[in-house]
Amino acid sequence: MPAGSSYAYYPGCTLHSTAREYDVSLRLVCQKLGIELRELKDWACCGASSAHAESRLLGIALPARTLQAAEEMGLPLGVACAMCFSRLKLASHELADGDTLDQVGRIIGRGLGNKATVVHMLQVLDGEREALPIKRTLEGLKVASYYGCLLVRPRDIVGFDDEENPQMMDRLVEATGAHAVPWGFKTECCGAGFSVPRADIQLKLSHRILSQAKAAGADCVSVACPLCHSNLDSYQQVMRREYEHEIGLPVLYFTQLLGLALGFEPRELLLKRHITDPLPVLKARGLA
Amino acid sequence: MKMAQLTPAGTIHPFPRSGLQVFVESQSGQRVLRCYQCGKCTAGCPSAYAMDLGPRRVMRAIQLGLKDEVLASSTIWLCLQCQTCSARCPAEIGIAEVMESLRLLAAAERSRPAERDVALFHRLFRDLIRRWGRIYELGLGALYNLRGRHPFANLGLLPHLLSRGKLPLLPQRTKGASQVRAIFARVRAAEREAPPPEAKEGTDASRQ
């Protein structure tokens, strides 16, 4: 995608609350690269992870409202959250059926053509990786790229990358000068929303992922989903208590790593908001 | 009763389709009879260790029309929708979609969920979206703890999240909220008008 491109931007609920640092770092990086993000007006939740568990129709109608707004702007829809991305892609897939399109159009009360294309911001920034104006190379930093589930699956609908061993984030990480470590848990599930009703399961799954990243020699984990981030970052304290195992592996949004390489300061990228402090690792590598 | 019949498509139907199977296939668009029980789904499922029936056994139970067993299982609630099973199924069955259709069936039948807290979480999540148009994390946590009668669950992280400003105290406001409420209402009306097929006990011999 060429520099100077514009996107209808759908942040999704968490980028305006728990994951504000993802929103802020994404905007800084895009600004630097000449990518315009025009946030949708009055956007609402995509319904993940619960609307589609009660009603198939509701699971399509909520994202359809967002698809319609992007269509009206005549721009591709840029999404940063992996869950929103998945719901929007799935809805768009379902709306390819004419009857569903008519019915959902009536439900959202607006003409709907299903014309908006949905892209994840990782795909957009991947398109810039050859021409990044690197100010501070992240050489020496070993990064485990973690994609989680919904960016890559189901492959025929999201059309993202290989669903067992994706490479997109790895090559973007390498473009910053950092080393993307090969490892086996890139697309294992972190436990998603189970951190509330079945914290025991979420903790076990997230702990497994972090242990594997650490065993692969990573200094930090890079993510592209606010829920993955919360599960992997915030819960390390609970893991220490439950498993008597100190992980101490910072988890950053890929946009924060990119922002560092483009010359932004840790303060601007809100690195302090993480619960597992990334600054000691970055300082040890002379990057902060 | 004939035990097997070769259909024009070349697939063997060893049993008449059960009402449960008809429901699942119509809601999920997946062909459950394709499952030949290889077990890759259960092998790769991250939460299978906590389930009473693994995904493979649920697939078999659907083929056999064992509706009560399926709806009473913890499996349909412990499925994380990570889609690993669907990605790896050699018969190309979207097993995660099958699981989702079973949750829809459980909701339609008002069956008692084996995982009460998971079902409660989903319900509260939806209620909050209907109310505010966006999710309200602190409200979700508070309601979950009160309604689920576990007031002290998940409190350990609260000070860390609050001190970093990660949990806004008030819900986000959006002018889209009233439209979202209208969408919920119209979906409900549309579903009352055209409910999904009933998942009857026993089998549908007419398909034989």
Short mmCIF file of C-alpha atoms in Angstrom, two decimals:
data_model
loop_
_atom_site.label_atom_id
_atom_site.label_comp_id
_atom_site.label_asym_id
_atom_site.label_seq_id
_atom_site.Cartn_x
_atom_site.Cartn_y
_atom_site.Cartn_z
CA MET A 1 0.00 0.00 0.00
CA PRO A 2 1.54 3.33 -1.03
CA ALA A 3 2.41 6.08 1.45
CA GLY A 4 -0.11 8.86 1.49
CA SER A 5 -3.00 6.40 1.66
CA SER A 6 -6.12 7.00 3.78
CA TYR A 7 -8.17 4.64 5.91
CA ALA A 8 -11.48 4.76 7.67
CA TYR A 9 -10.20 3.91 11.14
CA TYR A 10 -12.13 1.71 13.55
CA PRO A 11 -10.28 1.60 16.87
CA GLY A 12 -12.75 -0.67 18.68
CA CYS A 13 -13.65 -0.33 22.35
CA THR A 14 -10.38 -1.30 24.00
CA LEU A 15 -8.16 1.09 22.06
CA HIS A 16 -10.10 3.88 23.75
CA SER A 17 -9.74 2.32 27.20
CA THR A 18 -7.41 -0.48 28.35
CA ALA A 19 -5.24 -0.37 25.21
CA ARG A 20 -4.88 3.37 24.70
CA GLU A 21 -1.14 2.90 24.15
CA TYR A 22 -1.92 0.81 21.05
CA ASP A 23 -4.07 3.63 19.63
CA VAL A 24 -1.51 6.31 20.46
CA SER A 25 1.49 4.40 19.06
CA LEU A 26 -0.42 3.42 15.92
CA ARG A 27 -1.38 7.04 15.24
CA LEU A 28 2.20 8.24 15.73
CA VAL A 29 3.62 5.61 13.40
CA CYS A 30 0.97 6.25 10.73
CA GLN A 31 1.49 9.99 10.93
CA LYS A 32 5.21 9.53 10.43
CA LEU A 33 4.64 7.32 7.39
CA GLY A 34 2.05 9.60 5.82
CA ILE A 35 -0.86 7.22 6.36
CA GLU A 36 -4.06 9.05 7.19
CA LEU A 37 -6.42 7.50 9.76
CA ARG A 38 -9.90 9.00 9.70
CA GLU A 39 -11.72 7.66 12.74
CA LEU A 40 -15.33 6.63 12.11
CA LYS A 41 -17.88 8.86 13.79
CA ASP A 42 -20.05 7.39 16.55
CA TRP A 43 -18.73 3.89 16.07
CA ALA A 44 -20.00 1.11 18.29
CA CYS A 45 -18.78 -2.28 19.53
CA CYS A 46 -18.31 -5.08 16.98
CA GLY A 47 -19.97 -7.52 19.38
CA ALA A 48 -16.91 -9.68 20.11
CA SER A 49 -16.71 -11.87 21.99
CA SER A 50 -20.34 -12.36 22.97
CA ALA A 51 -22.93 -11.11 20.47
CA HIS A 52 -22.44 -14.05 18.10
CA ALA A 53 -22.68 -16.51 20.99
CA GLU A 54 -26.39 -15.68 21.35
CA SER A 55 -27.51 -14.78 17.88
CA ARG A 56 -25.94 -15.32 14.48
CA LEU A 57 -27.83 -12.36 13.08
CA LEU A 58 -26.70 -10.00 15.85
CA GLY A 59 -23.11 -11.16 15.28
CA ILE A 60 -23.39 -9.94 11.69
CA ALA A 61 -25.53 -6.83 12.22
CA LEU A 62 -23.24 -5.08 14.75
CA PRO A 63 -20.13 -5.18 12.53
CA ALA A 64 -22.30 -4.44 9.47
CA ARG A 65 -23.07 -1.01 10.93
CA THR A 66 -19.32 -0.31 10.94
CA LEU A 67 -18.85 -1.70 7.43
CA GLN A 68 -21.60 0.58 6.21
CA ALA A 69 -19.96 3.66 7.75
CA ALA A 70 -16.65 2.90 5.99
CA GLU A 71 -18.49 2.28 2.75
CA GLU A 72 -20.09 5.71 3.06
CA MET A 73 -16.63 7.28 3.46
CA GLY A 74 -15.46 5.40 0.38
CA LEU A 75 -12.30 4.23 2.16
CA PRO A 76 -10.88 0.86 3.15
CA LEU A 77 -11.61 0.05 6.78
CA GLY A 78 -8.44 -0.09 8.91
CA VAL A 79 -8.73 -2.12 12.12
CA ALA A 80 -6.17 -2.59 14.88
CA CYS A 81 -7.82 -5.16 17.16
CA ALA A 82 -7.60 -8.77 16.03
CA MET A 83 -11.04 -9.62 17.41
CA CYS A 84 -12.74 -6.67 15.68
CA PHE A 85 -10.85 -7.58 12.51
CA SER A 86 -12.17 -11.12 12.70
CA ARG A 87 -15.79 -10.09 13.36
CA LEU A 88 -15.72 -7.54 10.52
CA LYS A 89 -14.18 -10.03 8.09
CA LEU A 90 -16.68 -12.73 9.03
CA ALA A 91 -19.61 -10.32 8.71
CA SER A 92 -18.38 -9.17 5.32
CA HIS A 93 -18.12 -12.81 4.25
CA GLU A 94 -21.70 -13.55 5.40
CA LEU A 95 -22.99 -10.42 3.66
CA ALA A 96 -21.81 -11.76 0.31
CA ASP A 97 -25.11 -13.67 0.43
CA GLY A 98 -27.81 -11.44 -1.10
CA ASP A 99 -30.63 -12.42 1.27
CA THR A 100 -28.44 -11.83 4.31
CA LEU A 101 -27.37 -8.48 2.89
CA ASP A 102 -31.01 -7.37 2.45
CA GLN A 103 -32.04 -8.55 5.89
CA VAL A 104 -29.07 -6.97 7.67
CA GLY A 105 -29.53 -3.74 5.69
CA ARG A 106 -33.07 -3.53 7.07
CA ILE A 107 -31.83 -4.27 10.59
CA ILE A 108 -29.19 -1.54 10.63
CA GLY A 109 -31.63 0.79 8.93
CA ARG A 110 -29.25 1.90 6.19
CA GLY A 111 -28.47 0.92 2.63
CA LEU A 112 -25.66 -1.60 2.71
CA GLY A 113 -23.62 -2.65 -0.31
CA ASN A 114 -20.89 -4.66 1.45
CA LYS A 115 -18.31 -2.75 -0.56
CA ALA A 116 -15.84 -1.82 2.17
CA THR A 117 -12.63 -3.82 2.30
CA VAL A 118 -11.36 -4.66 5.77
CA VAL A 119 -7.64 -4.59 6.54
CA HIS A 120 -5.70 -5.03 9.75
CA MET A 121 -3.21 -2.23 10.41
CA LEU A 122 -0.42 -4.82 10.54
CA GLN A 123 -1.11 -5.51 6.86
CA VAL A 124 -1.04 -1.80 6.10
CA LEU A 125 2.26 -1.25 7.91
CA ASP A 126 3.74 -4.41 6.40
CA GLY A 127 3.31 -2.66 3.07
CA GLU A 128 5.66 0.08 4.30
CA ARG A 129 8.43 -2.13 5.60
CA GLU A 130 10.80 -1.64 2.65
CA ALA A 131 10.77 2.13 3.08
CA LEU A 132 10.78 2.70 6.85
CA PRO A 133 12.72 5.85 7.83
CA ILE A 134 14.58 4.08 10.66
CA LYS A 135 16.08 6.50 13.22
CA ARG A 136 17.06 4.02 15.89
CA THR A 137 17.80 0.48 14.84
CA LEU A 138 16.58 -2.11 17.34
CA GLU A 139 19.63 -4.28 16.78
CA GLY A 140 20.26 -6.78 19.54
CA LEU A 141 16.63 -6.97 20.61
CA LYS A 142 15.15 -10.46 20.32
CA VAL A 143 11.42 -10.42 19.70
CA ALA A 144 8.85 -13.24 19.73
CA SER A 145 6.07 -12.25 17.31
CA TYR A 146 2.77 -13.47 18.68
CA TYR A 147 -0.23 -13.43 16.33
CA GLY A 148 -2.85 -15.28 18.37
CA CYS A 149 -5.90 -16.87 16.78
CA LEU A 150 -8.13 -14.41 15.05
CA LEU A 151 -5.66 -12.61 12.81
CA VAL A 152 -4.87 -15.82 10.97
CA ARG A 153 -7.96 -18.05 11.31
CA PRO A 154 -10.09 -18.98 9.46
CA ARG A 155 -7.59 -18.48 6.68
CA ASP A 156 -10.03 -18.60 3.74
CA ILE A 157 -12.07 -15.78 5.28
CA VAL A 158 -9.48 -13.46 6.85
CA GLY A 159 -6.96 -14.09 4.05
CA PHE A 160 -4.11 -12.93 6.25
CA ASP A 161 -1.11 -15.23 6.34
CA ASP A 162 -0.21 -18.84 7.06
CA GLU A 163 -2.36 -20.04 9.94
CA GLU A 164 0.29 -22.18 11.67
CA ASN A 165 3.48 -20.23 10.99
CA PRO A 166 2.68 -16.68 9.88
CA GLN A 167 5.56 -14.35 8.95
CA MET A 168 4.12 -10.87 8.51
CA MET A 169 4.90 -9.50 11.97
CA ASP A 170 8.28 -11.26 12.00
CA ARG A 171 9.45 -9.51 8.87
CA LEU A 172 8.19 -6.14 10.10
CA VAL A 173 10.07 -6.70 13.37
CA GLU A 174 13.19 -7.56 11.36
CA ALA A 175 12.77 -4.38 9.33
CA THR A 176 13.38 -2.43 12.57
CA GLY A 177 16.75 -4.16 12.96
CA ALA A 178 15.52 -6.44 15.76
CA HIS A 179 15.76 -10.22 15.55
CA ALA A 180 12.51 -12.17 15.22
CA VAL A 181 13.11 -15.45 17.06
CA PRO A 182 11.67 -18.60 15.50
CA TRP A 183 9.26 -20.29 17.91
CA GLY A 184 6.28 -22.60 17.92
CA PHE A 185 3.51 -20.79 19.78
CA LYS A 186 2.79 -17.89 17.40
CA THR A 187 -0.83 -18.84 16.87
CA GLU A 188 -1.71 -20.72 20.07
CA CYS A 189 -4.71 -19.30 21.93
CA CYS A 190 -4.02 -17.01 24.94
CA GLY A 191 -7.37 -17.82 26.57
CA ALA A 192 -9.16 -14.72 25.25
CA GLY A 193 -12.10 -13.54 27.36
CA PHE A 194 -11.77 -16.47 29.76
CA SER A 195 -9.61 -14.25 31.96
CA VAL A 196 -12.88 -13.35 33.69
CA PRO A 197 -15.06 -16.48 33.91
CA ARG A 198 -12.37 -19.22 33.74
CA ALA A 199 -9.19 -17.47 34.78
CA ASP A 200 -7.60 -20.86 35.52
CA ILE A 201 -7.74 -21.81 31.83
CA GLN A 202 -6.59 -18.42 30.54
CA LEU A 203 -3.69 -18.38 32.98
CA LYS A 204 -2.50 -21.82 31.93
CA LEU A 205 -2.65 -21.00 28.21
CA SER A 206 -1.00 -17.59 28.53
CA HIS A 207 1.69 -18.99 30.78
CA ARG A 208 2.49 -21.69 28.22
CA ILE A 209 2.90 -19.09 25.48
CA LEU A 210 5.18 -16.87 27.56
CA SER A 211 7.27 -19.81 28.73
CA GLN A 212 7.79 -20.86 25.13
CA ALA A 213 8.74 -17.33 24.06
CA LYS A 214 11.24 -17.19 26.88
CA ALA A 215 12.66 -20.61 26.03
CA ALA A 216 13.14 -19.38 22.45
CA GLY A 217 15.41 -16.67 23.84
CA ALA A 218 13.08 -13.68 23.36
CA ASP A 219 13.63 -10.41 25.26
CA CYS A 220 10.03 -9.38 24.67
CA VAL A 221 6.83 -10.38 22.90
CA SER A 222 5.21 -8.37 20.13
CA VAL A 223 1.41 -8.44 19.72
CA ALA A 224 -1.31 -6.99 17.48
CA CYS A 225 -4.37 -7.57 19.68
CA PRO A 226 -5.41 -5.78 22.88
CA LEU A 227 -6.91 -8.89 24.46
CA CYS A 228 -3.77 -10.96 23.80
CA HIS A 229 -1.80 -8.07 25.29
CA SER A 230 -3.86 -7.93 28.42
CA ASN A 231 -3.68 -11.68 28.97
CA LEU A 232 0.06 -11.92 28.36
CA ASP A 233 1.17 -8.71 30.09
CA SER A 234 -1.16 -8.09 33.04
CA TYR A 235 -1.38 -11.66 34.23
CA GLN A 236 2.34 -12.26 34.71
CA GLN A 237 1.91 -11.13 38.31
CA VAL A 238 -0.77 -13.74 38.88
CA MET A 239 1.43 -16.38 37.20
CA ARG A 240 4.23 -15.59 39.60
CA ARG A 241 1.90 -16.40 42.49
CA GLU A 242 0.11 -19.39 40.93
CA TYR A 243 3.05 -21.17 39.34
CA GLU A 244 5.91 -19.71 41.42
CA HIS A 245 7.52 -18.91 38.11
CA GLU A 246 8.90 -15.49 37.30
CA ILE A 247 8.34 -14.79 33.60
CA GLY A 248 9.34 -11.12 33.44
CA LEU A 249 8.83 -10.88 29.68
CA PRO A 250 7.61 -7.47 28.49
CA VAL A 251 4.79 -7.52 25.95
CA LEU A 252 4.66 -4.62 23.47
CA TYR A 253 2.37 -3.71 20.64
CA PHE A 254 4.13 -4.07 17.30
CA THR A 255 3.36 -0.39 16.74
CA GLN A 256 5.39 0.50 19.84
CA LEU A 257 8.43 -1.38 18.53
CA LEU A 258 7.97 0.29 15.19
CA GLY A 259 7.58 3.67 16.91
CA LEU A 260 10.85 3.20 18.80
CA ALA A 261 12.64 2.40 15.54
CA LEU A 262 11.11 5.48 13.90
CA GLY A 263 12.62 7.62 16.67
CA PHE A 264 9.73 8.17 19.08
CA GLU A 265 10.52 8.18 22.79
CA PRO A 266 9.21 5.50 25.20
CA ARG A 267 7.23 8.27 26.92
CA GLU A 268 5.42 9.20 23.70
CA LEU A 269 4.64 5.55 23.01
CA LEU A 270 3.17 5.13 26.52
CA LEU A 271 5.48 2.21 27.34
CA LYS A 272 4.91 2.96 31.03
CA ARG A 273 1.34 1.72 30.83
CA HIS A 274 2.41 -1.91 30.63
CA ILE A 275 2.29 -3.89 33.82
CA THR A 276 5.48 -5.81 33.00
CA ASP A 277 7.88 -2.88 32.60
CA PRO A 278 9.68 -3.01 29.22
CA LEU A 279 12.16 -0.26 30.06
CA PRO A 280 14.84 -2.40 31.80
CA VAL A 281 15.13 -4.67 28.74
CA LEU A 282 15.23 -1.70 26.35
CA LYS A 283 17.78 0.16 28.49
CA ALA A 284 20.01 -2.90 28.63
CA ARG A 285 20.08 -2.85 24.81
CA GLY A 286 20.67 0.90 24.75
CA LEU A 287 17.25 1.54 23.22
CA ALA A 288 15.69 3.73 25.92
CA MET B 1 -34.65 -49.66 7.72
CA LYS B 2 -31.83 -49.62 5.26
CA MET B 3 -28.54 -49.27 7.05
CA ALA B 4 -26.59 -47.58 4.32
CA GLN B 5 -27.32 -45.78 1.13
CA LEU B 6 -25.01 -44.41 -1.51
CA THR B 7 -26.23 -40.95 -2.41
CA PRO B 8 -25.57 -39.44 -5.83
CA ALA B 9 -22.87 -37.25 -4.30
CA GLY B 10 -21.09 -40.40 -3.28
CA THR B 11 -21.39 -39.90 0.46
CA ILE B 12 -22.56 -42.73 2.66
CA HIS B 13 -25.38 -42.00 5.09
CA PRO B 14 -25.13 -44.74 7.67
CA PHE B 15 -27.91 -43.24 9.80
CA PRO B 16 -30.94 -41.11 9.20
CA ARG B 17 -30.06 -37.52 10.11
CA SER B 18 -31.04 -36.64 13.66
CA GLY B 19 -32.99 -33.48 14.45
CA LEU B 20 -29.91 -32.25 16.26
CA GLN B 21 -27.79 -32.76 13.18
CA VAL B 22 -30.32 -30.97 10.98
CA PHE B 23 -30.26 -27.99 13.34
CA VAL B 24 -26.47 -27.86 13.55
CA GLU B 25 -26.02 -28.16 9.80
CA SER B 26 -28.57 -25.47 8.99
CA GLN B 27 -27.18 -23.02 11.56
CA SER B 28 -23.47 -23.61 11.02
CA GLY B 29 -23.42 -24.55 7.34
CA GLN B 30 -21.09 -27.43 8.27
CA ARG B 31 -21.49 -31.06 7.22
CA VAL B 32 -21.23 -33.00 10.41
CA LEU B 33 -21.36 -36.44 8.76
CA ARG B 34 -17.99 -35.80 7.15
CA CYS B 35 -16.34 -36.31 10.53
CA TYR B 36 -14.53 -39.65 10.64
CA GLN B 37 -13.31 -39.28 14.20
CA CYS B 38 -9.60 -38.74 13.60
CA GLY B 39 -9.31 -36.63 16.73
CA LYS B 40 -7.10 -33.83 15.42
CA CYS B 41 -9.60 -31.32 16.82
CA THR B 42 -9.25 -32.60 20.37
CA ALA B 43 -5.48 -32.99 20.02
CA GLY B 44 -5.03 -29.32 19.15
CA CYS B 45 -7.79 -27.83 21.32
CA PRO B 46 -6.27 -25.57 23.99
CA SER B 47 -9.15 -26.05 26.43
CA ALA B 48 -9.91 -29.74 25.75
CA TYR B 49 -8.13 -30.70 28.96
CA ALA B 50 -10.88 -28.98 30.94
CA MET B 51 -13.85 -30.35 28.93
CA ASP B 52 -16.00 -33.34 29.85
CA LEU B 53 -16.42 -34.34 26.19
CA GLY B 54 -13.65 -33.35 23.82
CA PRO B 55 -14.62 -31.81 20.46
CA ARG B 56 -14.25 -35.19 18.71
CA ARG B 57 -16.79 -36.81 21.03
CA VAL B 58 -19.18 -33.90 20.57
CA MET B 59 -19.00 -34.38 16.80
CA ARG B 60 -19.87 -38.06 17.21
CA ALA B 61 -22.69 -37.25 19.63
CA ILE B 62 -24.22 -34.88 17.05
CA GLN B 63 -24.08 -37.61 14.40
CA LEU B 64 -25.90 -39.90 16.82
CA GLY B 65 -28.48 -37.26 17.76
CA LEU B 66 -27.58 -37.22 21.45
CA LYS B 67 -29.01 -33.79 22.08
CA ASP B 68 -29.24 -33.87 25.87
CA GLU B 69 -25.67 -35.10 26.24
CA VAL B 70 -24.37 -32.40 23.93
CA LEU B 71 -26.30 -29.55 25.54
CA ALA B 72 -25.29 -30.66 29.03
CA SER B 73 -21.60 -30.82 28.13
CA SER B 74 -19.10 -28.23 29.31
CA THR B 75 -17.51 -28.39 25.86
CA ILE B 76 -19.86 -25.96 24.16
CA TRP B 77 -19.06 -23.32 26.81
CA LEU B 78 -15.34 -24.01 27.09
CA CYS B 79 -14.77 -23.62 23.35
CA LEU B 80 -12.70 -20.44 23.01
CA GLN B 81 -13.52 -19.99 19.32
CA CYS B 82 -9.79 -20.00 18.58
CA GLN B 83 -10.54 -21.95 15.36
CA THR B 84 -7.54 -24.27 15.68
CA CYS B 85 -9.80 -27.32 15.20
CA SER B 86 -11.39 -25.82 12.08
CA ALA B 87 -7.98 -24.97 10.62
CA ARG B 88 -6.66 -28.50 11.11
CA CYS B 89 -9.71 -30.65 10.32
CA PRO B 90 -8.79 -32.93 7.41
CA ALA B 91 -12.50 -33.22 6.54
CA GLU B 92 -12.65 -29.42 6.39
CA ILE B 93 -15.42 -29.11 8.94
CA GLY B 94 -15.67 -25.75 10.70
CA ILE B 95 -15.86 -27.35 14.14
CA ALA B 96 -15.73 -24.01 15.93
CA GLU B 97 -18.85 -22.98 14.01
CA VAL B 98 -20.51 -26.22 15.03
CA MET B 99 -19.76 -25.37 18.67
CA GLU B 100 -21.22 -21.91 18.19
CA SER B 101 -24.42 -23.35 16.74
CA LEU B 102 -24.71 -25.56 19.84
CA ARG B 103 -24.50 -22.48 22.06
CA LEU B 104 -27.30 -20.93 20.01
CA LEU B 105 -29.31 -24.11 20.53
CA ALA B 106 -28.62 -24.02 24.27
CA ALA B 107 -29.89 -20.43 24.35
CA ALA B 108 -33.01 -21.29 22.33
CA GLU B 109 -33.79 -24.27 24.57
CA ARG B 110 -32.88 -22.43 27.75
CA SER B 111 -30.90 -25.46 28.81
CA ARG B 112 -28.90 -25.21 32.00
CA PRO B 113 -25.32 -24.30 31.04
CA ALA B 114 -22.62 -26.61 32.42
CA GLU B 115 -20.41 -23.52 32.74
CA ARG B 116 -22.68 -21.03 34.46
CA ASP B 117 -20.02 -18.32 34.76
CA VAL B 118 -19.10 -18.39 31.07
CA ALA B 119 -22.76 -18.09 30.07
CA LEU B 120 -23.23 -15.25 32.57
CA PHE B 121 -20.19 -13.43 31.22
CA HIS B 122 -21.54 -13.54 27.66
CA ARG B 123 -24.98 -12.36 28.76
CA LEU B 124 -23.61 -9.40 30.75
CA PHE B 125 -21.28 -8.47 27.91
CA ARG B 126 -24.23 -8.26 25.52
CA ASP B 127 -26.36 -6.33 28.01
CA LEU B 128 -23.63 -3.72 28.40
CA ILE B 129 -23.20 -3.31 24.65
CA ARG B 130 -26.95 -2.88 24.27
CA ARG B 131 -26.93 -0.25 27.03
CA TRP B 132 -23.85 1.78 26.07
CA GLY B 133 -22.98 0.82 22.49
CA ARG B 134 -19.44 0.01 23.59
CA ILE B 135 -17.98 -2.29 26.19
CA TYR B 136 -17.51 -0.95 29.71
CA GLU B 137 -14.84 -3.10 31.33
CA LEU B 138 -15.18 -1.96 34.92
CA GLY B 139 -18.96 -2.30 34.75
CA LEU B 140 -18.63 -5.78 33.26
CA GLY B 141 -16.30 -6.89 36.04
CA ALA B 142 -18.50 -5.44 38.77
CA LEU B 143 -21.72 -6.93 37.40
CA TYR B 144 -20.05 -10.29 36.85
CA ASN B 145 -18.84 -10.44 40.44
CA LEU B 146 -22.19 -9.40 41.89
CA ARG B 147 -24.53 -11.48 39.73
CA GLY B 148 -22.24 -14.51 39.76
CA ARG B 149 -22.07 -14.28 43.57
CA HIS B 150 -18.28 -14.29 43.63
CA PRO B 151 -17.68 -10.70 44.77
CA PHE B 152 -13.93 -11.08 45.18
CA ALA B 153 -13.09 -12.75 41.87
CA ASN B 154 -10.31 -11.20 39.74
CA LEU B 155 -9.66 -8.38 42.20
CA GLY B 156 -5.89 -8.89 42.43
CA LEU B 157 -5.15 -6.95 39.26
CA LEU B 158 -7.47 -4.07 39.96
CA PRO B 159 -4.97 -1.74 41.67
CA HIS B 160 -2.40 -2.25 38.88
CA LEU B 161 -4.94 -1.56 36.16
CA LEU B 162 -6.40 1.48 37.92
CA SER B 163 -3.03 3.02 38.76
CA ARG B 164 -2.02 2.92 35.08
CA GLY B 165 -5.32 4.40 33.96
CA LYS B 166 -6.13 1.16 32.12
CA LEU B 167 -9.66 0.88 33.46
CA PRO B 168 -11.74 3.99 32.83
CA LEU B 169 -14.17 4.54 35.69
CA LEU B 170 -17.04 5.65 33.45
CA PRO B 171 -18.41 4.04 30.30
CA GLN B 172 -17.48 5.52 26.90
CA ARG B 173 -20.32 7.52 25.44
CA THR B 174 -21.23 7.29 21.78
CA LYS B 175 -24.12 8.73 19.86
CA GLY B 176 -24.26 5.32 18.17
CA ALA B 177 -25.72 3.77 21.35
CA SER B 178 -29.35 4.42 20.41
CA GLN B 179 -28.77 2.85 16.98
CA VAL B 180 -27.20 -0.18 18.64
CA ARG B 181 -30.28 -0.57 20.85
CA ALA B 182 -32.44 -0.42 17.74
CA ILE B 183 -30.29 -3.12 16.09
CA PHE B 184 -30.74 -5.41 19.11
CA ALA B 185 -34.51 -4.86 19.00
CA ARG B 186 -34.81 -5.51 15.25
CA VAL B 187 -32.69 -8.66 15.48
CA ARG B 188 -34.93 -9.96 18.23
CA ALA B 189 -38.04 -9.20 16.17
CA ALA B 190 -36.59 -10.87 13.05
CA GLU B 191 -35.72 -13.98 15.02
CA ARG B 192 -39.20 -14.20 16.53
CA GLU B 193 -40.62 -14.05 13.02
CA ALA B 194 -38.39 -16.76 11.58
CA PRO B 195 -37.00 -18.99 14.33
CA PRO B 196 -34.32 -21.56 13.45
CA PRO B 197 -35.52 -25.16 12.89
CA GLU B 198 -36.32 -27.11 16.02
CA ALA B 199 -33.80 -29.68 17.12
CA LYS B 200 -36.15 -32.55 17.82
CA GLU B 201 -35.20 -35.68 19.68
CA GLY B 202 -34.81 -38.81 17.59
CA THR B 203 -34.10 -38.95 13.88
CA ASP B 204 -35.45 -37.57 10.68
CA ALA B 205 -36.15 -40.74 8.74
CA SER B 206 -37.51 -38.85 5.73
CA ARG B 207 -33.93 -37.94 4.81
CA GLN B 208 -33.03 -41.58 4.46
#
